[in-house]
Amino acid sequence: MARIAVDVMGTDQGPAEIVAGAVLAAEAGHDVVLVGREEVVEPDLNAIGADLPVVHAPEVVEMHDHPAKAVRDKPDSSVLTAARLVASHGADALVSAGSTGAAIAAASIVIGRIKGVLRPAIATPIPRPGKPVLLLDAGANLEVRPVHLLQFGVMGAQLAEIVYGIERPRVGLLNIGAERAKGRDVERSAFELLEEAPVNFVGNLEGGDIIGEVADVFVTDGFTGNVALKTIEAAAGLVARLIGRAFERLPEEVLPHIAAPMNEIREVIDPARYGGAHLVGTSASVVICHGSSSRRAIFNAIRLATEGVKGGLIERLEHGLVRS
Amino acid sequence: MARIAVDVMGTDQGPAEIVAGAVLAAEAGHDVVLVGREEVVEPDLNAIGADLPVVHAPEVVEMHDHPAKAVRDKPDSSVLTAARLVASHGADALVSAGSTGAAIAAASIVIGRIKGVLRPAIATPIPRPGKPVLLLDAGANLEVRPVHLLQFGVMGAQLAEIVYGIERPRVGLLNIGAERAKGRDVERSAFELLEEAPVNFVGNLEGGDIIGEVADVFVTDGFTGNVALKTIEAAAGLVARLIGRAFERLPEEVLPHIAAPMNEIREVIDPARYGGAHLVGTSASVVICHGSSSRRAIFNAIRLATEGVKGGLIERLEHGLVRS
């Protein structure tokens, strides 16, 4: 069984939404333990009429707190308490929708890295029709060396296979053109490393390919990855909004016909479809959610974390990593 | 009057499409001179029944040619001939839809930089409802120093004002968060420089803001800019395609109602709306078009180039640049 420690505090939506997502997951058979301020979490649970184990953590890391400082100054915060629960095997994985920086810091300090991993990376699933594409790093490492990109490729491929069920995932290097000489020094060297790596490397790919059908895993530094990710979300959102606005002027009898296909598309591009992103490279599964996660997103993040644990993601990463 | 030298060769669509775009521009009152292989251009002109001045250039830089090598080995290529025409004041601006790298190399070598400019940058207009947003650099300089980003901001603001008619353009620094300490060293230093610069600096902005309403000019390195640009185009295109596909299943009587709003949206997100991107920082206006430019895109690129010349863009850049 996979027990998931859910950090309930410090999100944009408030604890009640996270608790509701955890309850949905428990009802679906997931093993969940909530970590947060008892006096907040218990009433939220009672309000739904649900009963889940709660581990009390009196302190809260807020979104505006400096991550490293908060981890130092608030040892009894929910995110650190949840990380300690995982480190002491009281839980198998951590899900947090609080400050991303604090979750990374807590995981690095308390849970630690898999032996051989130089830098854990955020592997964000980007929705597209069918299976998602994984983009890593999506913001944990703003500047990287070629060997980091190599490891991101290896870890991303294993994550794609185990958690997302993508067979023989195609790994692409995010670049500004297809030829092997394209890009900065870091991309040119990473190209050579990935070519020799035990992954299905498909070469250099461009920004426009991310949501295409040519690769399942995109490897890049955390600065570029973060910009690309936010750009995709916003561009898809803008077009969807433009269309919504244009349709407001349509005759009323047409609207019922349009509702179903529009909802289908919203479903495809909805970030809540996956709920969270694995931080790959830590010694236990860590899933980081958006600060504004809905209960559905939290439910899906718990599902992702469970898939990772049940699929033996950490063991696979431990054995499958290229030693460097 | 602004005379625009149009490099007709080396595009994906073939010379006839470029010639057709130039003829549209001439019919609209623009002063155009075509540069390319006479034996190709003249028949294309005759086929439309149009008469435009042609400067013969026997060689062609192909898309797969190495830019720097092609500029060295093909001195009589259309792009170099057109650049020389501009340098010798036989024309005021250059428009090319051939190899971007070759156009940048030709402009750098033959036309040269404005005094004080360290690195010319590609300023790509990204369509959104209303005025576009300018993203620079979109691929000319993969790695930059803070002072380059400062100059991109100053040049981008002047371009936005003169060519796109945006008053007091808001300049944002592309980053991974809003706080001033966010990003890599290059962003943190550029933030301080831009804050002191004679531009309307609105601070750090994220990838999702590019197509929002918070800034008119986005400054970043050419690697990030290129990825962001291609990502936006692809994401917008994907959503538009998903919607098109979903609507194929609608009852036939509904379709006429949907056609008008869908076309309106296609118009908003159509890259041909602006046609090309200014390479800012060179001593004469250079507009670089996508290799697959339609005649409408070429027409709009010629219009943009003309706006730059008539608005005195180069003079403004010469006087307005922060000396460094």
XYZ file of C-alpha atoms in Angstrom:
648
model
C 0.000 0.000 0.000
C 1.140 3.524 -0.686
C 0.539 5.999 2.104
C 0.525 9.604 0.929
C 1.296 12.487 3.307
C -0.674 15.526 2.181
C 0.577 18.957 3.265
C -2.708 20.753 3.826
C -1.453 24.256 4.611
C -0.105 27.329 2.863
C -2.098 27.106 -0.375
C -3.974 29.852 -2.197
C -7.349 28.083 -1.929
C -7.161 27.419 1.807
C -6.985 24.089 3.675
C -10.647 23.108 3.174
C -10.106 22.583 -0.579
C -7.028 20.403 0.015
C -8.858 18.401 2.677
C -11.769 17.896 0.269
C -9.364 16.597 -2.406
C -7.764 14.206 0.077
C -11.184 12.923 1.130
C -12.065 12.266 -2.527
C -8.824 10.289 -2.846
C -9.506 8.307 0.344
C -13.006 7.475 -0.901
C -11.387 6.158 -4.091
C -9.249 3.812 -2.002
C -6.067 5.849 -1.563
C -4.269 5.811 1.791
C -3.931 9.413 2.890
C -2.605 11.152 5.984
C -3.180 14.880 6.402
C -0.486 17.142 7.831
C -1.410 20.578 9.150
C -2.873 22.539 12.014
C -5.251 20.193 13.830
C -7.564 23.026 14.846
C -8.048 23.841 11.158
C -8.009 20.389 9.604
C -10.338 18.596 12.043
C -13.257 21.040 11.587
C -12.762 20.848 7.804
C -12.956 17.039 7.988
C -16.003 17.194 10.273
C -17.736 19.568 7.895
C -17.507 16.924 5.149
C -18.291 14.164 7.638
C -15.034 12.380 6.822
C -12.472 10.788 9.070
C -8.817 10.727 8.005
C -5.633 10.461 10.058
C -4.170 13.881 10.863
C -0.619 14.685 11.942
C -0.499 18.012 13.753
C 1.970 20.648 12.542
C 1.558 24.022 14.288
C 3.496 26.188 11.801
C 2.690 27.216 8.229
C 5.042 28.283 5.430
C 3.282 31.067 3.574
C 3.583 31.719 -0.177
C 5.461 34.976 0.440
C 7.987 33.384 2.843
C 11.516 32.963 1.535
C 11.719 29.165 0.992
C 15.176 28.447 2.480
C 14.584 30.832 5.379
C 11.123 29.395 6.091
C 12.485 25.862 6.198
C 15.094 27.008 8.716
C 12.826 29.211 10.839
C 9.677 27.076 10.873
C 10.816 23.558 11.754
C 7.279 22.556 12.737
C 5.651 23.709 9.533
C 3.297 21.306 7.762
C 5.622 20.813 4.779
C 8.642 19.933 6.968
C 6.541 17.715 9.245
C 5.150 15.893 6.196
C 8.661 15.500 4.754
C 9.882 14.070 8.084
C 6.941 11.646 8.104
C 8.104 10.405 4.684
C 11.775 10.294 5.704
C 10.897 8.190 8.783
C 8.751 5.831 6.635
C 5.529 6.959 8.299
C 4.395 7.724 4.739
C 5.663 6.785 1.257
C 5.213 10.035 -0.613
C 4.617 13.734 -0.070
C 2.002 15.874 -1.831
C 2.124 19.644 -1.291
C 0.246 22.562 -2.801
C 2.047 25.137 -0.703
C 5.137 27.124 -1.686
C 7.001 25.178 -4.388
C 10.343 26.513 -3.182
C 9.626 25.386 0.385
C 8.561 21.913 -0.773
C 11.782 21.543 -2.781
C 13.863 22.791 0.151
C 12.077 20.493 2.628
C 12.452 17.495 0.306
C 16.141 18.208 -0.332
C 16.999 18.664 3.325
C 14.780 16.091 5.014
C 14.194 13.410 2.370
C 17.458 13.817 0.453
C 18.520 12.846 -3.037
C 18.841 9.442 -4.641
C 22.501 8.430 -4.733
C 24.052 9.660 -7.990
C 21.411 12.300 -8.682
C 23.055 15.709 -8.932
C 19.918 17.844 -9.034
C 16.283 16.888 -8.467
C 14.029 18.373 -11.158
C 10.356 19.253 -11.461
C 8.704 17.107 -14.134
C 5.496 18.868 -15.074
C 2.932 16.946 -17.130
C 1.468 19.161 -19.841
C -2.001 18.092 -20.955
C -2.543 17.239 -24.613
C -4.937 14.844 -26.303
C -4.010 11.340 -25.043
C -0.996 10.945 -22.735
C 0.679 14.102 -21.423
C 4.134 15.352 -22.313
C 6.581 15.781 -19.424
C 8.660 18.938 -19.258
C 11.646 18.953 -16.928
C 13.081 20.899 -15.348
C 10.115 23.217 -14.864
C 11.790 25.546 -12.383
C 13.920 23.875 -9.696
C 17.310 24.527 -11.381
C 17.556 27.804 -13.260
C 21.012 27.084 -14.625
C 22.274 23.614 -15.456
C 25.256 21.730 -16.779
C 25.032 19.151 -19.582
C 25.172 16.237 -17.134
C 22.115 17.636 -15.346
C 20.173 17.627 -18.603
C 21.313 14.051 -19.195
C 19.963 13.007 -15.796
C 16.718 14.907 -16.379
C 16.291 12.861 -19.576
C 16.909 9.526 -17.861
C 14.701 10.341 -14.860
C 11.971 11.840 -17.037
C 11.816 8.739 -19.204
C 11.441 6.451 -16.183
C 8.760 8.698 -14.709
C 6.887 8.748 -18.049
C 6.937 4.964 -18.183
C 6.051 4.173 -14.576
C 3.611 6.922 -13.617
C 2.084 7.881 -16.966
C 2.214 4.478 -18.681
C 4.093 5.726 -21.736
C 6.034 2.885 -23.357
C 9.544 3.584 -24.595
C 9.092 7.328 -24.040
C 10.736 9.589 -26.627
C 13.080 12.110 -25.030
C 13.700 15.431 -26.781
C 16.148 18.210 -25.970
C 14.436 21.607 -26.033
C 16.371 23.796 -28.441
C 15.964 26.516 -31.064
C 16.372 24.245 -34.080
C 16.701 20.601 -35.063
C 20.345 20.409 -36.195
C 22.760 19.006 -33.622
C 24.944 22.126 -33.704
C 22.010 24.344 -32.615
C 21.738 26.014 -29.245
C 24.117 27.091 -26.515
C 27.161 25.106 -25.377
C 25.035 23.403 -22.732
C 22.621 22.023 -25.348
C 25.389 20.929 -27.720
C 27.131 18.963 -24.970
C 23.879 17.565 -23.577
C 22.970 16.368 -27.090
C 26.095 14.208 -27.150
C 25.447 12.823 -23.666
C 21.797 12.019 -24.394
C 22.734 10.324 -27.658
C 24.824 7.825 -25.681
C 22.335 7.469 -22.815
C 19.993 4.495 -22.304
C 16.961 6.510 -23.404
C 14.981 6.794 -26.613
C 16.557 10.143 -27.558
C 14.894 11.833 -30.528
C 17.251 14.815 -30.731
C 16.732 18.567 -30.655
C 13.166 19.830 -30.698
C 11.701 23.330 -30.679
C 9.244 25.136 -28.425
C 6.436 24.457 -30.861
C 7.002 20.708 -30.593
C 6.266 20.514 -26.860
C 2.548 20.128 -27.357
C 3.040 18.185 -30.594
C 3.274 14.449 -30.994
C 7.015 14.063 -31.540
C 8.256 13.435 -27.992
C 6.990 12.415 -24.545
C 9.691 14.012 -22.408
C 11.278 17.438 -22.961
C 14.524 18.254 -21.249
C 15.682 21.821 -20.559
C 16.968 24.120 -17.823
C 14.506 25.310 -15.188
C 14.387 28.888 -16.458
C 13.432 27.974 -20.014
C 11.139 25.201 -18.773
C 9.277 27.518 -16.430
C 8.776 30.144 -19.140
C 7.638 27.544 -21.703
C 5.198 25.956 -19.272
C 3.560 29.212 -18.233
C 3.477 30.358 -21.846
C 1.652 27.231 -22.976
C -0.934 27.509 -20.205
C -1.558 31.167 -20.995
C -1.727 30.788 -24.780
C -4.153 27.882 -24.563
C -6.191 29.831 -22.034
C -6.280 32.951 -24.197
C -7.545 31.133 -27.276
C -10.158 29.332 -25.188
C -11.273 32.694 -23.736
C -11.376 34.373 -27.145
C -13.582 31.584 -28.414
C -15.817 31.728 -25.373
C -16.236 35.464 -25.842
C -16.930 35.157 -29.575
C -19.633 32.580 -28.894
C -21.463 34.834 -26.476
C -22.909 36.632 -29.480
C -24.312 33.483 -31.075
C -28.072 32.893 -31.308
C -29.343 31.063 -28.242
C -30.524 27.960 -30.091
C -26.945 27.280 -31.257
C -25.400 27.250 -27.780
C -26.491 23.765 -26.647
C -24.685 22.271 -29.668
C -21.453 24.011 -28.755
C -21.415 23.222 -25.040
C -20.347 19.579 -25.370
C -17.348 20.045 -27.714
C -16.192 23.110 -25.757
C -16.276 21.151 -22.478
C -14.335 18.344 -24.140
C -11.590 20.795 -25.096
C -11.559 22.408 -21.666
C -11.104 18.930 -20.236
C -8.125 18.257 -22.538
C -6.291 21.471 -21.637
C -7.317 21.550 -17.947
C -4.178 21.645 -15.744
C -6.154 19.889 -12.961
C -6.159 16.771 -15.152
C -2.824 15.742 -13.647
C -2.921 17.824 -10.499
C 0.766 17.947 -9.769
C 4.329 17.468 -10.910
C 6.793 14.910 -9.555
C 10.006 16.288 -8.124
C 12.240 13.528 -9.505
C 15.577 12.683 -7.944
C 14.603 12.730 -4.254
C 14.744 9.486 -2.235
C 10.966 9.349 -1.934
C 8.180 10.462 -4.257
C 7.324 14.133 -3.931
C 4.455 15.645 -5.928
C 4.207 19.413 -6.088
C 0.860 20.991 -6.905
C -0.042 24.471 -8.071
C -0.848 26.830 -5.215
C -4.351 27.312 -6.603
C -5.107 23.594 -6.871
C -8.759 22.566 -6.782
C -9.894 19.456 -4.916
C -9.898 17.626 -8.235
C -6.248 18.604 -8.789
C -5.323 17.378 -5.301
C -7.175 14.128 -5.900
C -5.236 13.614 -9.136
C -1.932 14.544 -7.496
C -2.519 11.897 -4.802
C -3.310 9.415 -7.578
C -0.025 10.323 -9.348
C 1.960 9.958 -6.117
C 0.364 6.560 -5.493
C 1.220 5.408 -9.047
C 4.832 6.392 -8.405
C 5.037 4.430 -5.164
C 3.207 1.353 -6.471
C 5.207 1.361 -9.683
C 8.477 1.383 -7.750
C 9.595 4.708 -9.245
C 12.300 5.357 -6.651
C 13.775 1.850 -6.991
C 13.806 2.231 -10.773
C 15.524 5.601 -10.502
C 18.058 4.167 -8.048
C 19.007 1.375 -10.402
C 18.479 3.007 -13.752
C 20.430 6.212 -13.306
C 23.524 6.760 -15.354
C 26.354 7.078 -12.817
C 28.262 10.267 -13.326
C 9.560 58.185 -49.439
C 10.746 54.845 -48.102
C 12.175 52.434 -50.635
C 12.110 48.808 -49.474
C 14.514 46.219 -50.923
C 12.763 42.841 -50.894
C 14.937 39.719 -50.956
C 12.832 37.430 -53.117
C 14.857 34.209 -52.948
C 15.514 31.314 -50.584
C 12.069 31.074 -48.955
C 9.985 27.965 -48.352
C 7.070 29.171 -50.484
C 9.139 30.056 -53.533
C 9.772 33.449 -55.168
C 6.323 33.792 -56.793
C 4.649 34.222 -53.387
C 7.143 36.890 -52.317
C 6.766 38.704 -55.647
C 2.990 38.600 -55.224
C 3.292 40.145 -51.752
C 5.582 42.887 -53.071
C 3.120 43.657 -55.877
C 0.297 43.977 -53.326
C 2.473 46.429 -51.395
C 3.334 48.430 -54.533
C -0.359 48.620 -55.425
C -0.988 50.018 -51.939
C 1.528 52.784 -52.649
C 4.721 51.329 -51.178
C 8.020 51.829 -52.997
C 9.481 48.372 -53.562
C 12.545 47.029 -55.365
C 12.896 43.273 -55.828
C 16.250 41.553 -55.447
C 16.762 38.073 -56.893
C 17.443 36.042 -60.000
C 16.083 38.058 -62.922
C 15.203 34.945 -64.904
C 12.926 33.879 -62.044
C 11.552 37.221 -60.876
C 10.688 38.718 -64.291
C 8.436 35.819 -65.361
C 6.743 35.909 -61.938
C 6.074 39.627 -62.396
C 4.846 39.105 -65.952
C 2.503 36.351 -64.797
C 0.762 38.861 -62.501
C 1.022 41.579 -65.141
C 2.967 43.822 -62.776
C 6.047 45.924 -63.331
C 8.463 46.534 -60.460
C 12.152 47.395 -60.447
C 14.361 44.310 -60.167
C 17.988 44.144 -59.081
C 19.614 40.986 -60.379
C 21.410 38.701 -57.892
C 22.570 35.401 -59.397
C 23.158 33.461 -56.161
C 20.721 32.156 -53.565
C 21.292 31.349 -49.874
C 19.271 28.231 -49.147
C 17.588 27.449 -45.817
C 20.011 24.588 -45.128
C 23.129 26.664 -45.857
C 25.263 27.590 -42.868
C 24.521 31.343 -42.482
C 28.048 32.697 -41.882
C 29.541 30.380 -44.515
C 26.842 31.261 -47.067
C 27.427 34.970 -46.590
C 31.143 34.405 -47.228
C 30.807 31.947 -50.135
C 27.886 33.543 -51.974
C 28.734 37.244 -52.265
C 26.194 37.706 -55.053
C 23.292 36.150 -53.204
C 20.009 38.052 -53.127
C 20.214 38.765 -49.396
C 23.741 40.231 -49.608
C 22.887 42.184 -52.771
C 19.791 43.614 -51.055
C 21.832 44.497 -47.955
C 24.416 46.268 -50.157
C 21.619 48.166 -51.890
C 20.519 49.439 -48.465
C 24.073 50.188 -47.327
C 24.676 52.265 -50.478
C 21.352 54.143 -49.961
C 19.800 52.580 -53.065
C 17.058 51.485 -50.664
C 16.057 52.446 -47.105
C 15.186 49.073 -45.619
C 15.592 45.359 -46.222
C 12.835 42.737 -46.058
C 13.822 39.073 -46.266
C 11.923 35.806 -45.872
C 14.977 33.675 -46.534
C 17.301 32.147 -43.930
C 17.061 34.246 -40.745
C 20.674 33.540 -39.877
C 21.847 34.699 -43.299
C 19.776 37.887 -43.089
C 21.272 38.691 -39.670
C 24.784 37.938 -40.922
C 24.282 40.019 -44.077
C 22.856 42.922 -42.081
C 25.644 42.791 -39.504
C 28.421 42.664 -42.077
C 27.102 44.923 -44.840
C 24.745 47.347 -43.058
C 26.454 47.381 -39.662
C 25.274 48.333 -36.202
C 24.095 51.673 -34.854
C 26.887 53.268 -32.823
C 26.595 52.153 -29.200
C 24.484 49.078 -29.917
C 26.259 45.972 -28.653
C 23.968 43.358 -30.163
C 21.130 43.733 -32.661
C 18.055 41.764 -31.574
C 15.011 40.286 -33.283
C 11.849 42.018 -32.055
C 8.982 39.708 -32.925
C 5.430 41.092 -32.700
C 3.116 38.532 -31.126
C -0.517 38.975 -32.140
C -3.082 39.550 -29.429
C -6.370 41.437 -29.432
C -5.480 45.100 -30.131
C -1.831 46.087 -30.450
C 0.781 43.324 -30.479
C 3.330 42.586 -27.790
C 6.996 42.722 -28.851
C 9.316 39.955 -27.700
C 13.042 40.542 -28.004
C 15.390 38.931 -28.444
C 13.604 36.170 -30.370
C 16.716 34.283 -31.413
C 19.649 36.413 -32.583
C 21.623 36.226 -29.286
C 21.338 32.948 -27.411
C 23.323 34.168 -24.425
C 23.344 37.742 -23.207
C 24.754 40.025 -20.582
C 22.611 42.384 -18.472
C 23.602 45.408 -20.601
C 22.299 43.618 -23.694
C 18.917 43.145 -22.024
C 18.958 46.832 -21.088
C 19.532 47.807 -24.725
C 16.841 45.377 -25.906
C 14.425 47.171 -23.578
C 15.331 50.628 -24.834
C 15.277 49.630 -28.509
C 12.095 47.595 -28.107
C 10.281 50.524 -26.511
C 11.243 52.848 -29.361
C 10.200 50.282 -31.954
C 6.864 49.768 -30.182
C 6.210 53.506 -30.227
C 7.311 54.307 -33.763
C 6.273 51.248 -35.758
C 3.352 49.894 -33.745
C 1.972 53.191 -32.412
C 2.049 52.116 -28.769
C 2.295 55.158 -26.491
C 4.628 54.962 -23.512
C 5.184 51.233 -24.037
C 5.472 49.147 -20.867
C 8.688 47.135 -20.790
C 8.772 43.868 -18.822
C 11.684 41.574 -18.029
C 10.786 37.943 -18.738
C 11.432 35.975 -15.567
C 10.100 33.103 -13.446
C 8.424 35.266 -10.829
C 7.550 38.859 -10.013
C 9.900 39.583 -7.079
C 13.074 41.496 -7.987
C 15.332 38.772 -6.574
C 13.878 36.170 -8.975
C 15.768 34.625 -11.862
C 19.381 34.099 -12.793
C 22.182 36.596 -12.175
C 21.594 38.060 -15.639
C 17.965 38.889 -14.836
C 18.756 40.301 -11.401
C 21.371 42.662 -12.838
C 19.233 43.575 -15.848
C 16.384 44.430 -13.474
C 18.567 47.066 -11.811
C 19.705 48.495 -15.154
C 16.177 48.654 -16.575
C 14.902 50.324 -13.426
C 17.300 53.213 -14.057
C 16.752 53.302 -17.834
C 14.622 55.890 -19.682
C 11.864 53.353 -20.314
C 8.531 52.600 -18.693
C 9.844 49.522 -16.871
C 7.129 47.426 -15.212
C 9.434 44.859 -13.614
C 9.659 41.085 -13.778
C 6.910 39.262 -15.629
C 6.298 35.575 -16.273
C 5.804 33.495 -19.414
C 2.047 33.586 -18.947
C 2.052 37.386 -19.038
C 3.458 37.633 -22.575
C 0.066 37.385 -24.194
C -1.617 39.218 -21.339
C -2.252 42.938 -21.037
C 0.460 43.894 -18.560
C 3.321 44.883 -20.884
C 3.993 45.862 -24.506
C 7.637 44.830 -24.740
C 9.189 41.678 -23.242
C 12.940 41.488 -22.871
C 14.845 38.196 -22.633
C 17.769 36.265 -24.109
C 17.377 34.815 -27.600
C 17.173 31.208 -26.421
C 14.295 31.787 -24.015
C 12.636 34.197 -26.445
C 12.745 31.737 -29.305
C 11.293 28.930 -27.176
C 8.547 31.183 -25.782
C 7.605 32.470 -29.231
C 7.344 29.036 -30.832
C 5.502 27.724 -27.790
C 2.876 30.451 -28.010
C 2.310 29.881 -31.723
C 1.954 26.139 -31.234
C -0.308 26.304 -28.176
C -2.653 28.788 -29.824
C -2.634 26.657 -32.960
C -3.379 23.457 -31.047
C -6.390 24.900 -29.253
C -7.685 26.345 -32.515
C -7.263 22.924 -34.178
C -8.946 21.085 -31.301
C -11.895 23.421 -31.578
C -12.054 23.063 -35.348
C -12.042 19.281 -35.002
C -14.698 19.278 -32.278
C -16.957 21.410 -34.447
C -16.771 19.028 -37.375
C -19.312 16.877 -35.564
C -21.840 19.692 -35.163
C -25.167 19.652 -37.033
C -24.823 21.397 -40.394
C -27.321 24.174 -39.651
C -25.147 25.371 -36.764
C -21.965 25.811 -38.820
C -22.785 29.133 -40.533
C -23.222 30.742 -37.107
C -19.795 29.594 -35.996
C -17.858 30.563 -39.109
C -17.758 34.305 -38.413
C -16.489 34.194 -34.796
C -13.967 31.473 -35.673
C -12.573 33.559 -38.534
C -12.337 36.552 -36.226
C -10.213 34.535 -33.804
C -8.042 33.123 -36.585
C -7.468 36.706 -37.668
C -6.377 37.725 -34.156
C -3.868 34.891 -33.761
C -2.680 34.850 -37.404
C 1.108 35.390 -37.521
C 0.712 36.934 -41.015
C -0.985 39.900 -39.337
C 2.410 41.517 -38.834
C 4.379 39.611 -41.405
C 7.826 40.097 -39.987
C 10.062 41.106 -37.126
C 12.408 44.087 -37.032
C 16.055 43.320 -36.418
C 16.694 46.338 -34.174
C 20.149 47.792 -33.710
C 21.364 47.775 -37.321
C 22.061 51.091 -39.105
C 19.076 50.632 -41.422
C 15.706 48.957 -40.933
C 15.777 45.212 -41.501
C 12.582 43.162 -41.315
C 12.897 39.395 -41.127
C 9.952 37.260 -42.204
C 9.156 33.637 -41.535
C 10.418 31.299 -44.270
C 6.865 30.186 -44.982
C 5.487 33.721 -45.345
C 2.366 34.152 -47.463
C 1.954 37.133 -49.818
C -0.140 38.772 -47.113
C 2.695 38.364 -44.605
C 5.171 39.888 -47.085
C 2.800 42.763 -47.748
C 2.536 43.435 -44.012
C 6.301 43.129 -43.537
C 6.861 45.773 -46.233
C 4.286 47.951 -44.473
C 6.171 47.509 -41.155
C 9.503 48.347 -42.784
C 7.985 51.468 -44.343
C 6.572 52.574 -40.972
C 10.038 52.229 -39.481
C 11.665 54.359 -42.177
C 8.946 57.018 -42.235
C 8.837 57.189 -38.437
C 12.585 57.784 -38.274
C 13.222 54.623 -36.257
C 16.962 54.536 -36.932
C 17.416 58.216 -36.006
C 15.449 57.660 -32.798
C 17.544 54.627 -31.924
C 20.735 56.569 -32.668
C 19.782 59.366 -30.315
C 17.793 57.485 -27.716
C 20.166 54.688 -26.867
C 21.688 54.555 -23.447
C 25.428 54.856 -24.012
C 27.262 52.003 -22.426
